[in-house]
Amino acid sequence: MARPDPIASGRERKIRSVIDFADDLLTKLPVLLDNSSTETLLADVNHHIHTVNSLPQKAKCISPQMAKDLKDRGRKLWNGCIREKRVHTDSSISVARPRLFVRVRLLAFLIHVLAREIYNTQKNEVGTDEHVIYLLNLALVVGRVCIEGSDLDGARLGLHKVADYVERLKAMDEQRTHRDDIAMTKRFEADYLTMRMALAWKEDRLDVAEHMYSKAEALRHYSDPLSAEHMADTLQHIGSDLASKSDHKMALKWLRRAYELINSQEIEQLSSQSLNLRLAICHDLIQVLLTVGSPECIQEAEDLVTYVESEIGDKPVVLHWRLELLQKSPGEAFDTDACASILRRMIRSIDFSDAVLGFLLHNIKQIRDRSSQLAIGLLDELLLTKLLIFKNVEWIGKALVHRVWMSTVETEYSEGVNNLSALFDRVPLEYLMFKVSLIGWDHELGCECIDKLSRCSDKEKSRDILYACVREAQQVGDRLCTLVALKAVTERCGSETAPTAHLPCIMRCAIRLIHLIENQEEEGSNNGPGLTEDTCQIFEKAAEYARSDPRDSENGKIFTLPELEWFRKNAYNIGERHDIQYMVMRCHFIVSAGLVSQARAEDKIEEQFQRYVEMRRHIAAFDTALESALLEESRSGDERILKDMRAKAATLFVFDFEGAVCLRSWDELSQIVRKAKICKDESMYKAIGDCLLRSHAPGNVLYATMRLIINEIFELEDFDILRLAKYLRCLFQATLPLDDEVALQVVEQTLQIAREGNQMNRPLPTDELDWVVATTFNHAIDILARGDGALCHRWALKALDLAEYMDDNGYMQNIIRERVAKLGLMNKNKE
């Protein structure tokens, strides 16, 4: 018996340790929060990067299964990094987190490269051009990620791989005569040189960056718009960095290069991102030209602004440039009328914020030194056409202070100051009018004053005055006005970013006050129906706020379990007392909302299950009553009630689905989706779909239920195509590892929706479709590697059919058609 090779055994142990580490890493990345754990994990990642990079890529003795596991972990780590970057946009959780994800991306790339190279070695195959191009694109992405993350060691390693792949493509080009293949290699070489240029800049080696630029410039005629965008972006960053270091001469040199490059592209071929980059380059170039300030530079900036203005018109950025150019003029040559015209156009077109208002007031004040009349006119236009419409008291106050100051200096232009000042007397005036209404028992006037006070833009001041209204109405014994004020307080408190801790108490007071009013003999018969509606609305608001789980300033629950229990019991008791079908349905709705809140907050699994069971019982009762109620209301034609009942039913269907998932009642999921069809509510399907994706439902249940959800969304008249595309992708991701035939059915469904969507002028998003097309074709290649040519043929042709509906002028379809032809699949008959 032959002795095992110790070198091969050691290599296999290292690869197994890499696979095990990747599994561990995949579990830790989503929950990583603090710096210490991140730094520890970062050290482990660096160790395994060194391990993977040191392993030979011609390891024939590695088992095919191990090679497959290695490739799978590389793919999962890569996708996991992308997913976590989208989820955790706030890097303040851990300052080391961005560095960690850059290194994990590099590790995922190296694992993927190792797996593919081992696979080629085992098959005794030399890497094809598709194989090399695939890895080259990944290496470019890794290099760019490392440079953006200032991981220069990682960038050097990634670019070393890029250089290797470019050389391999060049060797292949010697055997090829097709111009497109050679041009593609040149484009990749130009991309590589652009990355080398960026790396040299990061290393503060501007001479090397200059050398790389000259080499890339020689290949520029091979570049496509995307390559040109990457290069222009790099040139802009270099120029901007030099400008920040006050090296304006060199900054101009690099920014002019960026502008010339991006401007040489056909504008209709530029993406929206490229157009934004072009504008950013112009902005940086203009700023440096104005900083230099020579007559030649000022004229160049003027010409550049004029050119951009001819293309995009009076955009705020152009107006800013115009203003800056004017301010560079000598004092005696300053054109006050032109400056006022620019500010007037800014007032009409710019999006307002605190900073924008400060900017405008500062410049209007400067105009006042030259022309008071123009300055006052601008301030009046600012106040009357913008600030009063926004109803922002703070903004109005700042502008009014300037306006009054100018009016006191120039008395002939003081007309209108009293009208503007009256804005600040409005709130106390409405409060005084409310007190007058209480004296005369004028309920209509009192309600009108409360309505105006509740719509005041100063939320805190409005809430305080409404509290005062409650107190005043209570003191004079006007229960109806007290109730109106309490309802206004409820609305105001609930609409705030951080609801007041007293919100449940206020709502309980309102409900009790309604009960007192109903028991008054003189008002019971006249106000009963309206007060019943008020009661229902307050209970519904309580349920709505409770679902959002608001917290107080100390992060404590505002709607505690005792509060929820009070609302649940009283809603049920009131429903029993009135014995009205619609009221009973509302009570079932409120009780269900209270139970779902209790279930979500419950720590004990058995208690949580019990709450969900109770909730589903109430929902079933609501559902039973709903059928007869909808039939009755459809005959009466009361659209308001029909709409309200359907909205409540949509919410309850989501709760019912959540309960069924928690209780693992998998067979009932599709039934709930079918019953929910009566609501025709896309938001409901979105919530159900998201709940399904978060669940641990079996693969067949996930497939059947999600497919049903997708079909129901597509039948809606005004569906969200982005949400539909997301669910198709998720369904495809979920079924792909389980069953080739089932996954192919999902592709067929995607193709059908893409075809019909195209006919309806509602195409699937190109990004989502691009992912499905690429994954479908890649899976076809994986199937071919397993030796199933017939199934590979079906998958490849489905990818080709799908690519037809991508909004890329046939680019992806041409690529796949070329690759399908190279695989010899075009001549096979479709099965």
GROMACS .gro file of C-alpha atoms in nm, residues 28-401:
model
  374
   28LYS     CA    1  -2.016   3.614   1.211
   29LEU     CA    2  -2.031   3.889   0.947
   30PRO     CA    3  -2.401   3.981   0.985
   31VAL     CA    4  -2.382   4.019   1.366
   32LEU     CA    5  -2.042   4.183   1.403
   33LEU     CA    6  -2.075   4.510   1.597
   34ASP     CA    7  -1.785   4.610   1.821
   35ASN     CA    8  -1.429   4.704   1.731
   36SER     CA    9  -1.253   4.438   1.937
   37SER     CA   10  -1.430   4.143   1.774
   38THR     CA   11  -1.385   4.304   1.432
   39GLU     CA   12  -1.010   4.349   1.483
   40THR     CA   13  -0.974   3.987   1.598
   41LEU     CA   14  -1.161   3.858   1.296
   42LEU     CA   15  -0.959   4.088   1.069
   43ALA     CA   16  -0.638   3.923   1.188
   44ASP     CA   17  -0.783   3.579   1.110
   45VAL     CA   18  -0.890   3.694   0.763
   46ASN     CA   19  -0.539   3.826   0.690
   47HIS     CA   20  -0.390   3.492   0.797
   48HIS     CA   21  -0.618   3.298   0.562
   49ILE     CA   22  -0.551   3.541   0.275
   50HIS     CA   23  -0.183   3.455   0.313
   51THR     CA   24  -0.269   3.083   0.331
   52VAL     CA   25  -0.484   3.082   0.016
   53ASN     CA   26  -0.240   3.296  -0.179
   54SER     CA   27   0.047   3.062  -0.093
   55LEU     CA   28  -0.134   2.746  -0.207
   56PRO     CA   29  -0.035   2.611  -0.552
   57GLN     CA   30  -0.311   2.641  -0.812
   58LYS     CA   31  -0.226   2.315  -0.989
   59ALA     CA   32  -0.335   2.077  -0.712
   60LYS     CA   33  -0.451   1.763  -0.894
   61CYS     CA   34  -0.479   1.555  -0.577
   62ILE     CA   35  -0.761   1.765  -0.431
   63SER     CA   36  -1.097   1.584  -0.450
   64PRO     CA   37  -1.359   1.729  -0.688
   65GLN     CA   38  -1.598   1.768  -0.394
   66MET     CA   39  -1.344   1.975  -0.203
   67ALA     CA   40  -1.286   2.193  -0.508
   68LYS     CA   41  -1.663   2.239  -0.538
   69ASP     CA   42  -1.691   2.328  -0.166
   70LEU     CA   43  -1.410   2.580  -0.208
   71LYS     CA   44  -1.582   2.747  -0.502
   72ASP     CA   45  -1.913   2.754  -0.314
   73ARG     CA   46  -1.759   2.928  -0.011
   74GLY     CA   47  -1.585   3.185  -0.229
   75ARG     CA   48  -1.913   3.267  -0.403
   76LYS     CA   49  -2.105   3.291  -0.073
   77LEU     CA   50  -1.844   3.515   0.088
   78TRP     CA   51  -1.843   3.744  -0.216
   79ASN     CA   52  -2.222   3.774  -0.223
   80GLY     CA   53  -2.233   3.808   0.156
   81CYS     CA   54  -2.002   4.110   0.143
   82ILE     CA   55  -2.222   4.276  -0.117
   83ARG     CA   56  -2.536   4.201   0.085
   84GLU     CA   57  -2.390   4.328   0.414
   85LYS     CA   58  -2.267   4.647   0.247
   86ARG     CA   59  -2.625   4.719   0.138
   87VAL     CA   60  -2.773   4.641   0.480
   88HIS     CA   61  -2.514   4.817   0.700
   89THR     CA   62  -2.477   5.155   0.532
   90ASP     CA   63  -2.382   5.317   0.866
   91SER     CA   64  -2.022   5.221   0.934
   92SER     CA   65  -2.022   5.397   1.273
   93ILE     CA   66  -2.108   5.064   1.437
   94SER     CA   67  -1.741   4.970   1.405
   95VAL     CA   68  -1.464   5.179   1.251
   96ALA     CA   69  -1.281   4.859   1.156
   97ARG     CA   70  -1.584   4.709   0.980
   98PRO     CA   71  -1.520   4.865   0.635
   99ARG     CA   72  -1.157   4.742   0.642
  100LEU     CA   73  -1.276   4.395   0.736
  101PHE     CA   74  -1.520   4.373   0.446
  102VAL     CA   75  -1.254   4.486   0.199
  103ARG     CA   76  -1.026   4.208   0.320
  104VAL     CA   77  -1.309   3.951   0.315
  105ARG     CA   78  -1.384   4.051  -0.045
  106LEU     CA   79  -1.018   3.989  -0.129
  107LEU     CA   80  -1.026   3.652   0.049
  108ALA     CA   81  -1.344   3.551  -0.139
  109PHE     CA   82  -1.176   3.639  -0.469
  110LEU     CA   83  -0.862   3.439  -0.392
  111ILE     CA   84  -1.070   3.136  -0.284
  112HIS     CA   85  -1.274   3.159  -0.603
  113VAL     CA   86  -0.961   3.183  -0.818
  114LEU     CA   87  -0.801   2.886  -0.643
  115ALA     CA   88  -1.114   2.672  -0.687
  116ARG     CA   89  -1.146   2.746  -1.060
  117GLU     CA   90  -0.777   2.691  -1.127
  118ILE     CA   91  -0.785   2.355  -0.941
  119TYR     CA   92  -1.092   2.254  -1.142
  120ASN     CA   93  -0.914   2.333  -1.472
  121THR     CA   94  -0.608   2.138  -1.359
  122GLN     CA   95  -0.819   1.833  -1.268
  123LYS     CA   96  -0.989   1.843  -1.609
  124ASN     CA   97  -0.651   1.886  -1.783
  125GLU     CA   98  -0.789   2.199  -1.944
  126VAL     CA   99  -0.617   2.527  -2.012
  127GLY     CA  100  -0.827   2.822  -1.904
  128THR     CA  101  -1.055   2.941  -2.185
  129ASP     CA  102  -1.087   3.305  -2.274
  130GLU     CA  103  -1.429   3.315  -2.096
  131HIS     CA  104  -1.260   3.174  -1.785
  132VAL     CA  105  -0.980   3.431  -1.795
  133ILE     CA  106  -1.217   3.720  -1.869
  134TYR     CA  107  -1.441   3.618  -1.580
  135LEU     CA  108  -1.151   3.614  -1.335
  136LEU     CA  109  -1.008   3.933  -1.482
  137ASN     CA  110  -1.334   4.119  -1.420
  138LEU     CA  111  -1.342   3.992  -1.062
  139ALA     CA  112  -0.980   4.099  -1.011
  140LEU     CA  113  -1.057   4.448  -1.140
  141VAL     CA  114  -1.350   4.476  -0.898
  142VAL     CA  115  -1.130   4.361  -0.609
  143GLY     CA  116  -0.860   4.609  -0.703
  144ARG     CA  117  -1.109   4.893  -0.718
  145VAL     CA  118  -1.265   4.796  -0.383
  146CYS     CA  119  -0.922   4.778  -0.217
  147ILE     CA  120  -0.814   5.116  -0.356
  148GLU     CA  121  -1.139   5.282  -0.246
  149GLY     CA  122  -1.092   5.126   0.098
  150SER     CA  123  -0.725   5.238   0.112
  151ASP     CA  124  -0.613   4.873   0.140
  152LEU     CA  125  -0.302   4.920  -0.071
  153ASP     CA  126  -0.156   4.575   0.000
  154GLY     CA  127  -0.480   4.417  -0.117
  155ALA     CA  128  -0.485   4.643  -0.423
  156ARG     CA  129  -0.130   4.535  -0.517
  157LEU     CA  130  -0.226   4.170  -0.486
  158GLY     CA  131  -0.542   4.219  -0.690
  159LEU     CA  132  -0.362   4.415  -0.962
  160HIS     CA  133  -0.090   4.149  -0.975
  161LYS     CA  134  -0.365   3.904  -1.066
  162VAL     CA  135  -0.505   4.149  -1.324
  163ALA     CA  136  -0.163   4.181  -1.487
  164ASP     CA  137  -0.134   3.801  -1.504
  165TYR     CA  138  -0.474   3.761  -1.669
  166VAL     CA  139  -0.405   4.041  -1.919
  167GLU     CA  140  -0.084   3.865  -2.021
  168ARG     CA  141  -0.276   3.539  -2.063
  169LEU     CA  142  -0.526   3.715  -2.287
  170LYS     CA  143  -0.241   3.863  -2.491
  171ALA     CA  144  -0.099   3.512  -2.539
  172MET     CA  145  -0.439   3.394  -2.661
  173ASP     CA  146  -0.459   3.692  -2.899
  174GLU     CA  147  -0.153   3.562  -3.081
  175GLN     CA  148  -0.365   3.267  -3.191
  176ARG     CA  149  -0.664   3.484  -3.286
  177THR     CA  150  -0.724   3.728  -3.568
  178HIS     CA  151  -1.063   3.867  -3.472
  179ARG     CA  152  -1.035   4.241  -3.416
  180ASP     CA  153  -1.298   4.250  -3.141
  181ASP     CA  154  -1.103   3.999  -2.930
  182ILE     CA  155  -0.782   4.201  -2.962
  183ALA     CA  156  -0.968   4.527  -2.887
  184MET     CA  157  -1.119   4.368  -2.577
  185THR     CA  158  -0.773   4.275  -2.449
  186LYS     CA  159  -0.657   4.632  -2.508
  187ARG     CA  160  -0.956   4.762  -2.312
  188PHE     CA  161  -0.869   4.538  -2.021
  189GLU     CA  162  -0.510   4.657  -2.037
  190ALA     CA  163  -0.630   5.019  -2.028
  191ASP     CA  164  -0.849   4.938  -1.725
  192TYR     CA  165  -0.546   4.780  -1.558
  193LEU     CA  166  -0.333   5.087  -1.622
  194THR     CA  167  -0.609   5.309  -1.483
  195MET     CA  168  -0.607   5.105  -1.163
  196ARG     CA  169  -0.228   5.124  -1.147
  197MET     CA  170  -0.258   5.500  -1.185
  198ALA     CA  171  -0.503   5.515  -0.891
  199LEU     CA  172  -0.276   5.294  -0.679
  200ALA     CA  173   0.028   5.512  -0.753
  201TRP     CA  174  -0.172   5.820  -0.650
  202LYS     CA  175  -0.275   5.653  -0.324
  203GLU     CA  176   0.093   5.569  -0.266
  204ASP     CA  177   0.181   5.937  -0.324
  205ARG     CA  178   0.394   5.844  -0.627
  206LEU     CA  179   0.270   6.097  -0.879
  207ASP     CA  180   0.558   6.022  -1.118
  208VAL     CA  181   0.442   5.660  -1.148
  209ALA     CA  182   0.082   5.779  -1.194
  210GLU     CA  183   0.202   6.006  -1.476
  211HIS     CA  184   0.381   5.714  -1.641
  212MET     CA  185   0.073   5.493  -1.617
  213TYR     CA  186  -0.140   5.772  -1.761
  214SER     CA  187   0.084   5.805  -2.067
  215LYS     CA  188   0.059   5.429  -2.128
  216ALA     CA  189  -0.319   5.430  -2.080
  217GLU     CA  190  -0.356   5.732  -2.307
  218ALA     CA  191  -0.196   5.534  -2.589
  219LEU     CA  192  -0.476   5.274  -2.556
  220ARG     CA  193  -0.759   5.523  -2.515
  221HIS     CA  194  -0.908   5.466  -2.860
  222TYR     CA  195  -0.986   5.109  -2.753
  223SER     CA  196  -1.186   5.222  -2.447
  224ASP     CA  197  -1.563   5.191  -2.425
  225PRO     CA  198  -1.774   5.448  -2.232
  226LEU     CA  199  -1.751   5.247  -1.907
  227SER     CA  200  -1.371   5.225  -1.923
  228ALA     CA  201  -1.355   5.596  -2.004
  229GLU     CA  202  -1.577   5.669  -1.702
  230HIS     CA  203  -1.348   5.474  -1.469
  231MET     CA  204  -1.042   5.652  -1.601
  232ALA     CA  205  -1.205   5.997  -1.585
  233ASP     CA  206  -1.317   5.925  -1.228
  234THR     CA  207  -0.959   5.837  -1.132
  235LEU     CA  208  -0.823   6.151  -1.299
  236GLN     CA  209  -1.079   6.364  -1.117
  237HIS     CA  210  -0.990   6.216  -0.777
  238ILE     CA  211  -0.622   6.284  -0.840
  239GLY     CA  212  -0.692   6.642  -0.946
  240SER     CA  213  -0.925   6.709  -0.652
  241ASP     CA  214  -0.669   6.569  -0.408
  242LEU     CA  215  -0.399   6.794  -0.552
  243ALA     CA  216  -0.633   7.094  -0.526
  244SER     CA  217  -0.698   7.016  -0.159
  245LYS     CA  218  -0.319   7.031  -0.109
  246SER     CA  219  -0.309   7.374  -0.284
  247ASP     CA  220  -0.108   7.235  -0.578
  248HIS     CA  221  -0.335   7.416  -0.822
  249LYS     CA  222  -0.106   7.392  -1.122
  250MET     CA  223  -0.094   7.011  -1.111
  251ALA     CA  224  -0.462   6.996  -1.014
  252LEU     CA  225  -0.553   7.184  -1.332
  253LYS     CA  226  -0.343   6.943  -1.536
  254TRP     CA  227  -0.522   6.632  -1.408
  255LEU     CA  228  -0.871   6.786  -1.403
  256ARG     CA  229  -0.833   6.908  -1.761
  257ARG     CA  230  -0.737   6.554  -1.858
  258ALA     CA  231  -1.050   6.422  -1.684
  259TYR     CA  232  -1.271   6.681  -1.854
  260GLU     CA  233  -1.123   6.620  -2.198
  261LEU     CA  234  -1.165   6.244  -2.160
  262ILE     CA  235  -1.526   6.244  -2.037
  263ASN     CA  236  -1.621   6.512  -2.289
  264SER     CA  237  -1.480   6.308  -2.579
  265GLN     CA  238  -1.747   6.041  -2.526
  266GLU     CA  239  -2.076   6.043  -2.715
  267ILE     CA  240  -2.316   6.197  -2.464
  268GLU     CA  241  -2.602   5.961  -2.555
  269GLN     CA  242  -2.379   5.664  -2.463
  270LEU     CA  243  -2.301   5.797  -2.115
  271SER     CA  244  -2.486   5.651  -1.816
  272SER     CA  245  -2.655   5.876  -1.561
  273GLN     CA  246  -2.359   5.810  -1.331
  274SER     CA  247  -2.121   5.924  -1.605
  275LEU     CA  248  -2.323   6.242  -1.658
  276ASN     CA  249  -2.304   6.316  -1.286
  277LEU     CA  250  -1.929   6.251  -1.298
  278ARG     CA  251  -1.898   6.491  -1.591
  279LEU     CA  252  -2.076   6.760  -1.388
  280ALA     CA  253  -1.853   6.692  -1.085
  281ILE     CA  254  -1.540   6.723  -1.299
  282CYS     CA  255  -1.666   7.056  -1.434
  283HIS     CA  256  -1.735   7.176  -1.080
  284ASP     CA  257  -1.387   7.086  -0.954
  285LEU     CA  258  -1.221   7.237  -1.260
  286ILE     CA  259  -1.417   7.563  -1.228
  287GLN     CA  260  -1.332   7.589  -0.857
  288VAL     CA  261  -0.959   7.550  -0.925
  289LEU     CA  262  -0.972   7.797  -1.215
  290LEU     CA  263  -1.144   8.053  -0.992
  291THR     CA  264  -0.892   7.992  -0.715
  292VAL     CA  265  -0.601   8.057  -0.952
  293GLY     CA  266  -0.788   8.371  -1.059
  294SER     CA  267  -0.572   8.477  -1.355
  295PRO     CA  268  -0.758   8.646  -1.643
  296GLU     CA  269  -0.695   8.338  -1.860
  297CYS     CA  270  -0.833   8.105  -1.593
  298ILE     CA  271  -1.136   8.327  -1.530
  299GLN     CA  272  -1.211   8.328  -1.903
  300GLU     CA  273  -1.170   7.950  -1.922
  301ALA     CA  274  -1.412   7.910  -1.630
  302GLU     CA  275  -1.658   8.150  -1.800
  303ASP     CA  276  -1.644   7.948  -2.123
  304LEU     CA  277  -1.692   7.623  -1.934
  305VAL     CA  278  -1.994   7.753  -1.742
  306THR     CA  279  -2.149   7.885  -2.063
  307TYR     CA  280  -2.098   7.548  -2.232
  308VAL     CA  281  -2.258   7.353  -1.946
  309GLU     CA  282  -2.540   7.606  -1.919
  310SER     CA  283  -2.621   7.559  -2.288
  311GLU     CA  284  -2.672   7.189  -2.217
  312ILE     CA  285  -2.856   7.175  -1.883
  313GLY     CA  286  -2.997   7.527  -1.840
  314ASP     CA  287  -3.061   7.709  -1.509
  315LYS     CA  288  -2.969   7.426  -1.276
  316PRO     CA  289  -2.872   7.533  -0.921
  317VAL     CA  290  -2.510   7.428  -0.974
  318VAL     CA  291  -2.482   7.648  -1.284
  319LEU     CA  292  -2.632   7.942  -1.096
  320HIS     CA  293  -2.377   7.890  -0.816
  321TRP     CA  294  -2.098   7.901  -1.073
  322ARG     CA  295  -2.242   8.218  -1.227
  323LEU     CA  296  -2.255   8.380  -0.885
  324GLU     CA  297  -1.897   8.283  -0.808
  325LEU     CA  298  -1.781   8.425  -1.142
  326LEU     CA  299  -1.956   8.754  -1.067
  327GLN     CA  300  -1.797   8.771  -0.723
  328LYS     CA  301  -1.454   8.741  -0.885
  329SER     CA  302  -1.523   9.066  -1.071
  330PRO     CA  303  -1.351   9.385  -0.943
  331GLY     CA  304  -1.569   9.595  -0.712
  332GLU     CA  305  -1.619   9.875  -0.966
  333ALA     CA  306  -1.716   9.621  -1.239
  334PHE     CA  307  -1.958   9.419  -1.025
  335ASP     CA  308  -2.293   9.372  -1.206
  336THR     CA  309  -2.555   9.410  -0.931
  337ASP     CA  310  -2.851   9.351  -1.162
  338ALA     CA  311  -2.698   9.028  -1.293
  339CYS     CA  312  -2.632   8.911  -0.937
  340ALA     CA  313  -2.993   8.986  -0.836
  341SER     CA  314  -3.117   8.798  -1.143
  342ILE     CA  315  -2.914   8.491  -1.046
  343LEU     CA  316  -3.042   8.500  -0.687
  344ARG     CA  317  -3.400   8.537  -0.810
  345ARG     CA  318  -3.358   8.229  -1.031
  346MET     CA  319  -3.208   8.043  -0.736
  347ILE     CA  320  -3.508   8.129  -0.518
  348ARG     CA  321  -3.740   7.985  -0.780
  349SER     CA  322  -3.550   7.664  -0.857
  350ILE     CA  323  -3.335   7.557  -0.561
  351ASP     CA  324  -3.432   7.295  -0.299
  352PHE     CA  325  -3.450   7.470   0.038
  353SER     CA  326  -3.262   7.377   0.356
  354ASP     CA  327  -3.110   7.568   0.647
  355ALA     CA  328  -2.781   7.599   0.461
  356VAL     CA  329  -2.949   7.718   0.139
  357LEU     CA  330  -3.149   7.983   0.326
  358GLY     CA  331  -2.834   8.106   0.499
  359PHE     CA  332  -2.655   8.126   0.164
  360LEU     CA  333  -2.938   8.327   0.005
  361LEU     CA  334  -2.971   8.568   0.299
  362HIS     CA  335  -2.596   8.627   0.302
  363ASN     CA  336  -2.589   8.714  -0.068
  364ILE     CA  337  -2.903   8.929  -0.046
  365LYS     CA  338  -2.739   9.121   0.236
  366GLN     CA  339  -2.435   9.183   0.013
  367ILE     CA  340  -2.664   9.316  -0.263
  368ARG     CA  341  -2.822   9.553  -0.010
  369ASP     CA  342  -2.485   9.735   0.017
  370ARG     CA  343  -2.522   9.826  -0.352
  371SER     CA  344  -2.901   9.844  -0.399
  372SER     CA  345  -3.152   9.837  -0.112
  373GLN     CA  346  -3.443   9.823  -0.354
  374LEU     CA  347  -3.316   9.506  -0.521
  375ALA     CA  348  -3.238   9.343  -0.187
  376ILE     CA  349  -3.585   9.417  -0.042
  377GLY     CA  350  -3.748   9.291  -0.361
  378LEU     CA  351  -3.553   8.964  -0.337
  379LEU     CA  352  -3.646   8.922   0.031
  380ASP     CA  353  -4.014   8.983  -0.043
  381GLU     CA  354  -4.006   8.724  -0.322
  382LEU     CA  355  -3.825   8.478  -0.095
  383LEU     CA  356  -4.083   8.522   0.181
  384LEU     CA  357  -4.400   8.535  -0.027
  385THR     CA  358  -4.325   8.272  -0.293
  386LYS     CA  359  -4.128   8.019  -0.091
  387LEU     CA  360  -4.102   8.048   0.286
  388LEU     CA  361  -4.468   8.116   0.358
  389ILE     CA  362  -4.559   7.813   0.145
  390PHE     CA  363  -4.321   7.591   0.345
  391LYS     CA  364  -4.474   7.724   0.672
  392ASN     CA  365  -4.139   7.690   0.848
  393VAL     CA  366  -4.159   7.944   1.132
  394GLU     CA  367  -3.783   7.940   1.192
  395TRP     CA  368  -3.706   8.018   0.827
  396ILE     CA  369  -3.973   8.288   0.814
  397GLY     CA  370  -3.831   8.440   1.131
  398LYS     CA  371  -3.477   8.461   0.994
  399ALA     CA  372  -3.594   8.618   0.669
  400LEU     CA  373  -3.830   8.856   0.849
  401VAL     CA  374  -3.550   8.982   1.076
   0.00000   0.00000   0.00000
